[in-house]
Amino acid sequence: MHGPLSEVSLRFRVAPIFAVIAMTASWAFGVPFGVIGTVFGVGLLLLVAMLGMPRSVDLTFGLMLSLVTFAAQFLGGVFLGMEAGATTTTAVFATVILWFLQLTVFGIDLHRQASTVLIRTAAASPASAKTARSLGGSIL
C-alpha cells in the first residue's frame, strides 16, 4: 500500500529579480564577470521556470534538479569566465560569491513561498482497494 505523494507548490519572487540583476550588473565589471553573471542568471531563470509551474514537481525531483543546476552553473561559470579572460583565482572567487548569493536568494524564496500539496495515489484510498478486490473476484 503506497502512502501519499508530496508535491511542492513553489512561487519565486526574489530569485528572478536576482537573476536579472546578476545578468545585467555583472557586465559593468568586465567581460569575464559578465559571462559568469550571465551563466548564473540564465541557469537560475530556467530553474525558476521549471520549478515554478503549478504542481509540476515533487520534492525529491526538485531538489535533484536544483543540485544539478547549481553544480552546472558553478562549473560553467568558472570555465567560461576563464575562457573570457579571467585568471583562475578571480573566476573561482567571483563564481563562489555569485553561487552563495544565488543559494541564499533561492533559499529565501523556498522558505517564504513553498507549500506542500499531498496527493493520494489510487491504491492508497480504501474505496479503490475495495473496488479492486471486487473486480478481481468477478474476473477470476
PDB file of C-alpha atoms in Angstrom:
ATOM      1  CA  MET A   1       0.000   0.000   0.000  1.00  0.00           C
ATOM      2  CA  HIS A   2       1.524   3.285  -1.106  1.00  0.00           C
ATOM      3  CA  GLY A   3       1.363   6.391   1.024  1.00  0.00           C
ATOM      4  CA  PRO A   4       0.577   9.906  -0.123  1.00  0.00           C
ATOM      5  CA  LEU A   5       2.987  11.574  -2.522  1.00  0.00           C
ATOM      6  CA  SER A   6       4.209  15.038  -1.646  1.00  0.00           C
ATOM      7  CA  GLU A   7       4.369  17.692  -4.308  1.00  0.00           C
ATOM      8  CA  VAL A   8       5.608  21.179  -3.723  1.00  0.00           C
ATOM      9  CA  SER A   9       3.886  24.294  -4.974  1.00  0.00           C
ATOM     10  CA  LEU A  10       6.530  26.991  -5.407  1.00  0.00           C
ATOM     11  CA  ARG A  11       6.338  30.670  -6.179  1.00  0.00           C
ATOM     12  CA  PHE A  12       9.525  32.561  -6.799  1.00  0.00           C
ATOM     13  CA  ARG A  13       9.580  36.287  -6.079  1.00  0.00           C
ATOM     14  CA  VAL A  14      13.187  37.237  -5.262  1.00  0.00           C
ATOM     15  CA  ALA A  15      15.122  34.708  -7.376  1.00  0.00           C
ATOM     16  CA  PRO A  16      14.044  36.037 -10.818  1.00  0.00           C
ATOM     17  CA  ILE A  17      14.915  39.575  -9.744  1.00  0.00           C
ATOM     18  CA  PHE A  18      18.345  38.418  -8.585  1.00  0.00           C
ATOM     19  CA  ALA A  19      18.850  36.551 -11.878  1.00  0.00           C
ATOM     20  CA  VAL A  20      18.159  39.670 -13.946  1.00  0.00           C
ATOM     21  CA  ILE A  21      20.423  41.766 -11.714  1.00  0.00           C
ATOM     22  CA  ALA A  22      23.215  39.172 -11.962  1.00  0.00           C
ATOM     23  CA  MET A  23      22.935  39.119 -15.761  1.00  0.00           C
ATOM     24  CA  THR A  24      22.970  42.880 -16.216  1.00  0.00           C
ATOM     25  CA  ALA A  25      25.050  44.343 -13.374  1.00  0.00           C
ATOM     26  CA  SER A  26      27.994  41.970 -13.737  1.00  0.00           C
ATOM     27  CA  TRP A  27      28.835  43.312 -17.211  1.00  0.00           C
ATOM     28  CA  ALA A  28      29.916  46.588 -15.588  1.00  0.00           C
ATOM     29  CA  PHE A  29      32.920  44.769 -14.058  1.00  0.00           C
ATOM     30  CA  GLY A  30      34.207  43.404 -17.362  1.00  0.00           C
ATOM     31  CA  VAL A  31      33.602  40.677 -19.904  1.00  0.00           C
ATOM     32  CA  PRO A  32      34.662  37.705 -17.710  1.00  0.00           C
ATOM     33  CA  PHE A  33      32.348  38.813 -14.908  1.00  0.00           C
ATOM     34  CA  GLY A  34      29.562  39.457 -17.399  1.00  0.00           C
ATOM     35  CA  VAL A  35      29.906  35.932 -18.734  1.00  0.00           C
ATOM     36  CA  ILE A  36      29.861  34.463 -15.216  1.00  0.00           C
ATOM     37  CA  GLY A  37      26.817  36.552 -14.269  1.00  0.00           C
ATOM     38  CA  THR A  38      25.013  35.541 -17.449  1.00  0.00           C
ATOM     39  CA  VAL A  39      25.649  31.845 -16.759  1.00  0.00           C
ATOM     40  CA  PHE A  40      24.170  32.220 -13.289  1.00  0.00           C
ATOM     41  CA  GLY A  41      21.255  34.384 -14.412  1.00  0.00           C
ATOM     42  CA  VAL A  42      20.169  32.111 -17.251  1.00  0.00           C
ATOM     43  CA  GLY A  43      20.539  28.991 -15.123  1.00  0.00           C
ATOM     44  CA  LEU A  44      18.510  30.481 -12.283  1.00  0.00           C
ATOM     45  CA  LEU A  45      15.776  31.713 -14.617  1.00  0.00           C
ATOM     46  CA  LEU A  46      15.481  28.264 -16.208  1.00  0.00           C
ATOM     47  CA  LEU A  47      15.368  26.588 -12.788  1.00  0.00           C
ATOM     48  CA  VAL A  48      12.715  29.010 -11.551  1.00  0.00           C
ATOM     49  CA  ALA A  49      10.651  28.443 -14.693  1.00  0.00           C
ATOM     50  CA  MET A  50      10.833  24.645 -14.326  1.00  0.00           C
ATOM     51  CA  LEU A  51      10.092  24.539 -10.603  1.00  0.00           C
ATOM     52  CA  GLY A  52       7.538  27.354 -10.611  1.00  0.00           C
ATOM     53  CA  MET A  53       4.959  25.633 -12.792  1.00  0.00           C
ATOM     54  CA  PRO A  54       1.841  24.752 -10.819  1.00  0.00           C
ATOM     55  CA  ARG A  55       2.056  21.274  -9.285  1.00  0.00           C
ATOM     56  CA  SER A  56       4.806  20.305 -11.674  1.00  0.00           C
ATOM     57  CA  VAL A  57       7.431  18.755  -9.447  1.00  0.00           C
ATOM     58  CA  ASP A  58       7.693  16.550  -6.418  1.00  0.00           C
ATOM     59  CA  LEU A  59      10.115  17.342  -3.641  1.00  0.00           C
ATOM     60  CA  THR A  60      12.847  14.835  -4.494  1.00  0.00           C
ATOM     61  CA  PHE A  61      12.975  15.652  -8.205  1.00  0.00           C
ATOM     62  CA  GLY A  62      13.003  19.385  -7.467  1.00  0.00           C
ATOM     63  CA  LEU A  63      15.922  19.056  -5.084  1.00  0.00           C
ATOM     64  CA  MET A  64      17.907  16.918  -7.526  1.00  0.00           C
ATOM     65  CA  LEU A  65      17.188  19.328 -10.386  1.00  0.00           C
ATOM     66  CA  SER A  66      18.336  22.231  -8.202  1.00  0.00           C
ATOM     67  CA  LEU A  67      21.564  20.479  -7.224  1.00  0.00           C
ATOM     68  CA  VAL A  68      22.403  19.609 -10.829  1.00  0.00           C
ATOM     69  CA  THR A  69      21.656  23.164 -11.970  1.00  0.00           C
ATOM     70  CA  PHE A  70      23.775  24.720  -9.211  1.00  0.00           C
ATOM     71  CA  ALA A  71      26.692  22.396  -9.997  1.00  0.00           C
ATOM     72  CA  ALA A  72      26.474  23.112 -13.739  1.00  0.00           C
ATOM     73  CA  GLN A  73      26.358  26.839 -13.047  1.00  0.00           C
ATOM     74  CA  PHE A  74      29.426  26.666 -10.840  1.00  0.00           C
ATOM     75  CA  LEU A  75      31.491  24.694 -13.352  1.00  0.00           C
ATOM     76  CA  GLY A  76      30.187  26.649 -16.335  1.00  0.00           C
ATOM     77  CA  GLY A  77      30.812  29.976 -14.619  1.00  0.00           C
ATOM     78  CA  VAL A  78      34.396  29.111 -13.725  1.00  0.00           C
ATOM     79  CA  PHE A  79      35.387  27.640 -17.085  1.00  0.00           C
ATOM     80  CA  LEU A  80      33.614  30.202 -19.259  1.00  0.00           C
ATOM     81  CA  GLY A  81      34.942  33.037 -17.093  1.00  0.00           C
ATOM     82  CA  MET A  82      38.470  31.728 -17.546  1.00  0.00           C
ATOM     83  CA  GLU A  83      37.916  31.427 -21.301  1.00  0.00           C
ATOM     84  CA  ALA A  84      36.688  35.032 -21.363  1.00  0.00           C
ATOM     85  CA  GLY A  85      39.964  36.235 -19.863  1.00  0.00           C
ATOM     86  CA  ALA A  86      39.749  35.982 -16.071  1.00  0.00           C
ATOM     87  CA  THR A  87      42.506  34.393 -14.045  1.00  0.00           C
ATOM     88  CA  THR A  88      41.709  31.143 -12.266  1.00  0.00           C
ATOM     89  CA  THR A  89      41.551  32.717  -8.824  1.00  0.00           C
ATOM     90  CA  THR A  90      39.372  35.608  -9.983  1.00  0.00           C
ATOM     91  CA  ALA A  91      36.947  33.341 -11.849  1.00  0.00           C
ATOM     92  CA  VAL A  92      36.593  30.958  -8.916  1.00  0.00           C
ATOM     93  CA  PHE A  93      36.198  33.781  -6.388  1.00  0.00           C
ATOM     94  CA  ALA A  94      33.535  35.572  -8.460  1.00  0.00           C
ATOM     95  CA  THR A  95      31.713  32.306  -9.073  1.00  0.00           C
ATOM     96  CA  VAL A  96      31.753  31.400  -5.375  1.00  0.00           C
ATOM     97  CA  ILE A  97      30.333  34.788  -4.423  1.00  0.00           C
ATOM     98  CA  LEU A  98      27.553  34.572  -7.028  1.00  0.00           C
ATOM     99  CA  TRP A  99      26.848  30.938  -6.146  1.00  0.00           C
ATOM    100  CA  PHE A 100      26.348  31.666  -2.448  1.00  0.00           C
ATOM    101  CA  LEU A 101      24.258  34.766  -3.172  1.00  0.00           C
ATOM    102  CA  GLN A 102      22.088  32.725  -5.521  1.00  0.00           C
ATOM    103  CA  LEU A 103      21.762  29.929  -2.983  1.00  0.00           C
ATOM    104  CA  THR A 104      20.692  32.460  -0.336  1.00  0.00           C
ATOM    105  CA  VAL A 105      18.076  34.046  -2.590  1.00  0.00           C
ATOM    106  CA  PHE A 106      16.777  30.632  -3.677  1.00  0.00           C
ATOM    107  CA  GLY A 107      16.548  29.536  -0.027  1.00  0.00           C
ATOM    108  CA  ILE A 108      14.666  32.694   0.921  1.00  0.00           C
ATOM    109  CA  ASP A 109      12.100  32.023  -1.794  1.00  0.00           C
ATOM    110  CA  LEU A 110      11.753  28.384  -0.733  1.00  0.00           C
ATOM    111  CA  HIS A 111      11.358  29.354   2.910  1.00  0.00           C
ATOM    112  CA  ARG A 112       8.725  32.023   2.278  1.00  0.00           C
ATOM    113  CA  GLN A 113       6.760  30.748  -0.705  1.00  0.00           C
ATOM    114  CA  ALA A 114       6.806  26.928  -0.661  1.00  0.00           C
ATOM    115  CA  SER A 115       3.692  24.979   0.240  1.00  0.00           C
ATOM    116  CA  THR A 116       3.333  21.219   0.267  1.00  0.00           C
ATOM    117  CA  VAL A 117       0.491  19.512  -1.565  1.00  0.00           C
ATOM    118  CA  LEU A 118      -0.271  15.898  -0.631  1.00  0.00           C
ATOM    119  CA  ILE A 119      -1.694  13.692  -3.347  1.00  0.00           C
ATOM    120  CA  ARG A 120      -3.155  10.274  -2.649  1.00  0.00           C
ATOM    121  CA  THR A 121      -2.496   7.541  -5.138  1.00  0.00           C
ATOM    122  CA  ALA A 122      -5.344   5.362  -6.341  1.00  0.00           C
ATOM    123  CA  ALA A 123      -4.037   2.318  -4.458  1.00  0.00           C
ATOM    124  CA  ALA A 124      -3.883   4.231  -1.181  1.00  0.00           C
ATOM    125  CA  SER A 125      -7.572   5.043  -0.914  1.00  0.00           C
ATOM    126  CA  PRO A 126      -9.789   2.424   0.803  1.00  0.00           C
ATOM    127  CA  ALA A 127     -12.559   2.719  -1.793  1.00  0.00           C
ATOM    128  CA  SER A 128     -10.267   1.841  -4.679  1.00  0.00           C
ATOM    129  CA  ALA A 129      -8.868  -1.165  -2.802  1.00  0.00           C
ATOM    130  CA  LYS A 130     -12.410  -2.440  -2.210  1.00  0.00           C
ATOM    131  CA  THR A 131     -13.250  -1.909  -5.882  1.00  0.00           C
ATOM    132  CA  ALA A 132     -10.087  -3.695  -6.968  1.00  0.00           C
ATOM    133  CA  ARG A 133     -10.954  -6.695  -4.772  1.00  0.00           C
ATOM    134  CA  SER A 134     -14.469  -6.909  -6.158  1.00  0.00           C
ATOM    135  CA  LEU A 135     -13.237  -6.624  -9.742  1.00  0.00           C
ATOM    136  CA  GLY A 136     -10.590  -9.242  -9.108  1.00  0.00           C
ATOM    137  CA  GLY A 137     -13.163 -11.650  -7.728  1.00  0.00           C
ATOM    138  CA  SER A 138     -15.503 -11.180 -10.656  1.00  0.00           C
ATOM    139  CA  ILE A 139     -12.793 -11.627 -13.260  1.00  0.00           C
ATOM    140  CA  LEU A 140     -11.468 -14.856 -11.748  1.00  0.00           C
TER     141      LEU A 140
END
